[in-house]
Every structure is written in structure tokens, then in C-alpha cells.
mmCIF file with all atom_site columns, C-alpha atoms in Angstrom:
data_model
loop_
_atom_site.group_PDB
_atom_site.id
_atom_site.type_symbol
_atom_site.label_atom_id
_atom_site.label_alt_id
_atom_site.label_comp_id
_atom_site.label_asym_id
_atom_site.label_entity_id
_atom_site.label_seq_id
_atom_site.pdbx_PDB_ins_code
_atom_site.Cartn_x
_atom_site.Cartn_y
_atom_site.Cartn_z
_atom_site.occupancy
_atom_site.B_iso_or_equiv
_atom_site.pdbx_formal_charge
_atom_site.auth_seq_id
_atom_site.auth_comp_id
_atom_site.auth_asym_id
_atom_site.auth_atom_id
_atom_site.pdbx_PDB_model_num
ATOM 1  C CA . UNK A 1 1  ? 70.606 116.451 114.359 1.00 0.00 ? 3  UNK A CA 1
ATOM 2  C CA . UNK A 1 2  ? 73.726 116.844 116.718 1.00 0.00 ? 4  UNK A CA 1
ATOM 3  C CA . UNK A 1 3  ? 75.725 114.497 118.173 1.00 0.00 ? 5  UNK A CA 1
ATOM 4  C CA . UNK A 1 4  ? 75.917 113.293 121.494 1.00 0.00 ? 6  UNK A CA 1
ATOM 5  C CA . UNK A 1 5  ? 77.844 114.846 124.330 1.00 0.00 ? 7  UNK A CA 1
ATOM 6  C CA . UNK A 1 6  ? 80.856 112.296 125.414 1.00 0.00 ? 8  UNK A CA 1
ATOM 7  C CA . UNK A 1 7  ? 78.632 111.976 128.645 1.00 0.00 ? 9  UNK A CA 1
ATOM 8  C CA . UNK A 1 8  ? 76.020 111.123 126.923 1.00 0.00 ? 10 UNK A CA 1
ATOM 9  C CA . UNK A 1 9  ? 78.026 108.589 124.940 1.00 0.00 ? 11 UNK A CA 1
ATOM 10 C CA . UNK A 1 10 ? 79.505 106.876 127.766 1.00 0.00 ? 12 UNK A CA 1
ATOM 11 C CA . UNK A 1 11 ? 76.089 106.540 129.395 1.00 0.00 ? 13 UNK A CA 1
ATOM 12 C CA . UNK A 1 12 ? 74.667 105.138 126.086 1.00 0.00 ? 14 UNK A CA 1
ATOM 13 C CA . UNK A 1 13 ? 77.812 102.592 126.130 1.00 0.00 ? 15 UNK A CA 1
ATOM 14 C CA . UNK A 1 14 ? 76.524 101.163 129.280 1.00 0.00 ? 16 UNK A CA 1
ATOM 15 C CA . UNK A 1 15 ? 73.712 99.479  127.456 1.00 0.00 ? 17 UNK A CA 1
ATOM 16 C CA . UNK A 1 16 ? 75.885 98.379  124.596 1.00 0.00 ? 18 UNK A CA 1
ATOM 17 C CA . UNK A 1 17 ? 78.588 96.323  126.184 1.00 0.00 ? 19 UNK A CA 1
ATOM 18 C CA . UNK A 1 18 ? 79.126 94.298  122.747 1.00 0.00 ? 20 UNK A CA 1
ATOM 19 C CA . UNK A 1 19 ? 80.202 97.328  121.080 1.00 0.00 ? 21 UNK A CA 1
ATOM 20 C CA . UNK A 1 20 ? 83.237 99.074  121.067 1.00 0.00 ? 22 UNK A CA 1
ATOM 21 C CA . UNK A 1 21 ? 83.703 102.756 120.886 1.00 0.00 ? 23 UNK A CA 1
ATOM 22 C CA . UNK A 1 22 ? 85.894 104.082 117.911 1.00 0.00 ? 24 UNK A CA 1
ATOM 23 C CA . UNK A 1 23 ? 88.955 105.805 118.731 1.00 0.00 ? 25 UNK A CA 1
ATOM 24 C CA . UNK A 1 24 ? 87.895 109.987 118.514 1.00 0.00 ? 26 UNK A CA 1
ATOM 25 C CA . UNK A 1 25 ? 84.278 108.386 120.037 1.00 0.00 ? 27 UNK A CA 1
ATOM 26 C CA . UNK A 1 26 ? 82.357 109.536 116.610 1.00 0.00 ? 28 UNK A CA 1
ATOM 27 C CA . UNK A 1 27 ? 81.559 105.774 115.795 1.00 0.00 ? 29 UNK A CA 1
ATOM 28 C CA . UNK A 1 28 ? 80.827 102.335 117.626 1.00 0.00 ? 30 UNK A CA 1
ATOM 29 C CA . UNK A 1 29 ? 81.691 99.214  116.239 1.00 0.00 ? 31 UNK A CA 1
ATOM 30 C CA . UNK A 1 30 ? 80.858 95.102  116.502 1.00 0.00 ? 32 UNK A CA 1
ATOM 31 C CA . UNK A 1 31 ? 81.912 92.222  114.678 1.00 0.00 ? 33 UNK A CA 1
ATOM 32 C CA . UNK A 1 32 ? 79.837 89.290  114.758 1.00 0.00 ? 34 UNK A CA 1
ATOM 33 C CA . UNK A 1 33 ? 80.254 85.533  113.821 1.00 0.00 ? 35 UNK A CA 1
ATOM 34 C CA . UNK A 1 34 ? 77.398 83.242  112.961 1.00 0.00 ? 36 UNK A CA 1
ATOM 35 C CA . UNK A 1 35 ? 77.229 79.479  111.900 1.00 0.00 ? 37 UNK A CA 1
ATOM 36 C CA . UNK A 1 36 ? 77.441 79.888  107.774 1.00 0.00 ? 38 UNK A CA 1
ATOM 37 C CA . UNK A 1 37 ? 77.110 82.345  105.422 1.00 0.00 ? 39 UNK A CA 1
ATOM 38 C CA . UNK A 1 38 ? 73.214 81.834  105.100 1.00 0.00 ? 40 UNK A CA 1
ATOM 39 C CA . UNK A 1 39 ? 72.816 82.621  108.545 1.00 0.00 ? 41 UNK A CA 1
ATOM 40 C CA . UNK A 1 40 ? 75.023 86.112  108.714 1.00 0.00 ? 42 UNK A CA 1
ATOM 41 C CA . UNK A 1 41 ? 73.228 87.014  105.317 1.00 0.00 ? 43 UNK A CA 1
ATOM 42 C CA . UNK A 1 42 ? 69.802 86.582  107.144 1.00 0.00 ? 44 UNK A CA 1
ATOM 43 C CA . UNK A 1 43 ? 70.815 88.204  109.856 1.00 0.00 ? 45 UNK A CA 1
ATOM 44 C CA . UNK A 1 44 ? 71.948 91.159  107.543 1.00 0.00 ? 46 UNK A CA 1
ATOM 45 C CA . UNK A 1 45 ? 68.555 91.398  105.600 1.00 0.00 ? 47 UNK A CA 1
ATOM 46 C CA . UNK A 1 46 ? 66.760 91.573  109.036 1.00 0.00 ? 48 UNK A CA 1
ATOM 47 C CA . UNK A 1 47 ? 69.017 94.676  109.754 1.00 0.00 ? 49 UNK A CA 1
ATOM 48 C CA . UNK A 1 48 ? 68.672 96.058  106.726 1.00 0.00 ? 50 UNK A CA 1
ATOM 49 C CA . UNK A 1 49 ? 64.679 95.729  106.816 1.00 0.00 ? 51 UNK A CA 1
ATOM 50 C CA . UNK A 1 50 ? 64.834 97.993  110.258 1.00 0.00 ? 52 UNK A CA 1
ATOM 51 C CA . UNK A 1 51 ? 67.842 100.376 109.100 1.00 0.00 ? 53 UNK A CA 1
ATOM 52 C CA . UNK A 1 52 ? 65.731 101.081 106.320 1.00 0.00 ? 54 UNK A CA 1
ATOM 53 C CA . UNK A 1 53 ? 62.721 101.692 108.004 1.00 0.00 ? 55 UNK A CA 1
ATOM 54 C CA . UNK A 1 54 ? 64.765 103.930 110.699 1.00 0.00 ? 56 UNK A CA 1
ATOM 55 C CA . UNK A 1 55 ? 66.455 105.796 108.090 1.00 0.00 ? 57 UNK A CA 1
ATOM 56 C CA . UNK A 1 56 ? 69.765 104.954 109.302 1.00 0.00 ? 58 UNK A CA 1
ATOM 57 C CA . UNK A 1 57 ? 72.156 102.645 107.716 1.00 0.00 ? 59 UNK A CA 1
ATOM 58 C CA . UNK A 1 58 ? 75.018 100.641 108.895 1.00 0.00 ? 60 UNK A CA 1
ATOM 59 C CA . UNK A 1 59 ? 78.661 100.530 107.137 1.00 0.00 ? 61 UNK A CA 1
ATOM 60 C CA . UNK A 1 60 ? 79.355 96.840  107.139 1.00 0.00 ? 62 UNK A CA 1
ATOM 61 C CA . UNK A 1 61 ? 81.378 94.374  105.691 1.00 0.00 ? 63 UNK A CA 1
ATOM 62 C CA . UNK A 1 62 ? 80.434 90.285  105.220 1.00 0.00 ? 64 UNK A CA 1
ATOM 63 C CA . UNK A 1 63 ? 82.980 87.616  104.896 1.00 0.00 ? 65 UNK A CA 1
ATOM 64 C CA . UNK A 1 64 ? 81.115 84.444  104.681 1.00 0.00 ? 66 UNK A CA 1
ATOM 65 C CA . UNK A 1 65 ? 80.132 83.886  108.503 1.00 0.00 ? 67 UNK A CA 1
ATOM 66 C CA . UNK A 1 66 ? 81.147 87.297  109.747 1.00 0.00 ? 68 UNK A CA 1
ATOM 67 C CA . UNK A 1 67 ? 79.766 90.754  109.701 1.00 0.00 ? 69 UNK A CA 1
ATOM 68 C CA . UNK A 1 68 ? 81.705 93.443  110.739 1.00 0.00 ? 70 UNK A CA 1
ATOM 69 C CA . UNK A 1 69 ? 79.548 96.752  111.802 1.00 0.00 ? 71 UNK A CA 1
ATOM 70 C CA . UNK A 1 70 ? 80.361 100.712 111.984 1.00 0.00 ? 72 UNK A CA 1
ATOM 71 C CA . UNK A 1 71 ? 77.457 102.915 113.305 1.00 0.00 ? 73 UNK A CA 1
ATOM 72 C CA . UNK A 1 72 ? 77.539 106.504 113.263 1.00 0.00 ? 74 UNK A CA 1
ATOM 73 C CA . UNK A 1 73 ? 75.521 109.466 112.082 1.00 0.00 ? 75 UNK A CA 1
ATOM 74 C CA . UNK A 1 74 ? 77.362 111.156 108.971 1.00 0.00 ? 76 UNK A CA 1
ATOM 75 C CA . UNK A 1 75 ? 74.755 113.715 109.279 1.00 0.00 ? 77 UNK A CA 1
ATOM 76 C CA . UNK A 1 76 ? 75.464 114.759 112.736 1.00 0.00 ? 78 UNK A CA 1
ATOM 77 C CA . UNK A 1 77 ? 79.428 113.935 112.348 1.00 0.00 ? 79 UNK A CA 1
ATOM 78 C CA . UNK A 1 78 ? 79.493 111.669 115.279 1.00 0.00 ? 80 UNK A CA 1
ATOM 79 C CA . UNK A 1 79 ? 77.013 109.114 117.340 1.00 0.00 ? 81 UNK A CA 1
ATOM 80 C CA . UNK A 1 80 ? 73.637 110.134 117.746 1.00 0.00 ? 82 UNK A CA 1
ATOM 81 C CA . UNK A 1 81 ? 70.951 107.983 119.768 1.00 0.00 ? 83 UNK A CA 1
ATOM 82 C CA . UNK A 1 82 ? 69.920 106.779 115.846 1.00 0.00 ? 84 UNK A CA 1
ATOM 83 C CA . UNK A 1 83 ? 73.235 104.437 116.488 1.00 0.00 ? 85 UNK A CA 1
ATOM 84 C CA . UNK A 1 84 ? 72.358 103.387 119.636 1.00 0.00 ? 86 UNK A CA 1
ATOM 85 C CA . UNK A 1 85 ? 69.035 102.180 118.738 1.00 0.00 ? 87 UNK A CA 1
ATOM 86 C CA . UNK A 1 86 ? 70.044 100.346 115.656 1.00 0.00 ? 88 UNK A CA 1
ATOM 87 C CA . UNK A 1 87 ? 72.892 98.608  117.792 1.00 0.00 ? 89 UNK A CA 1
ATOM 88 C CA . UNK A 1 88 ? 69.964 97.476  120.211 1.00 0.00 ? 90 UNK A CA 1
ATOM 89 C CA . UNK A 1 89 ? 67.855 96.103  117.451 1.00 0.00 ? 91 UNK A CA 1
ATOM 90 C CA . UNK A 1 90 ? 71.365 94.216  116.082 1.00 0.00 ? 92 UNK A CA 1
ATOM 91 C CA . UNK A 1 91 ? 72.179 93.217  119.293 1.00 0.00 ? 93 UNK A CA 1
ATOM 92 C CA . UNK A 1 92 ? 68.686 91.363  119.455 1.00 0.00 ? 94 UNK A CA 1
ATOM 93 C CA . UNK A 1 93 ? 68.561 90.401  116.017 1.00 0.00 ? 95 UNK A CA 1
ATOM 94 C CA . UNK A 1 94 ? 71.910 88.508  116.535 1.00 0.00 ? 96 UNK A CA 1
ATOM 95 C CA . UNK A 1 95 ? 70.538 86.096  118.944 1.00 0.00 ? 97 UNK A CA 1
#
């Protein structure tokens, strides 16, 4: 799998307004806050199941009610459609 071109990343970012492009354009990031730890952990469980099914896993950390996420396709050395598909799932799951 090859990384998306800069133009393709710019276009994909239009559909992911809650995400920020990391300097260098190799990853996207989002930080989410939930009501409490249980809500954050429940969200992470939903994302983990989808990520496993897609064979595409986020880099993330969790501290109480906050989840920080970084998406990049390591095998491709940058962003691919897989990252933006998982970002869309994460956006929907966080509602």
C-alpha cells in the first residue's frame, strides 16, 4: 500500500474536520474527552473491535476521561485511505 499524495490528504482532511494533520503530513491526530473513565473505555472498546476487524490499529493513550489518538499506516510510511476510514468510524463512535 502506498501513502496518499499531499493533494489526496488535503482532500480527505475536508471530510475529517475534527482531526489535525501532524507536521510532516504522515499522521492525523484527535483528542477526545468523555464524561468519565467508563465512557472513555467503552468508546475505546468499540474502536478496538472495528480496528481489529479492519486490521488497522490506532496509536492511542487514555488518561481517565481523555483519549488521544494518532492514525498513520506504518507499512505505507504515511497516511492511507485506511486512516481516514478509521477516523470516520471514530468520529461516529464518539457521538
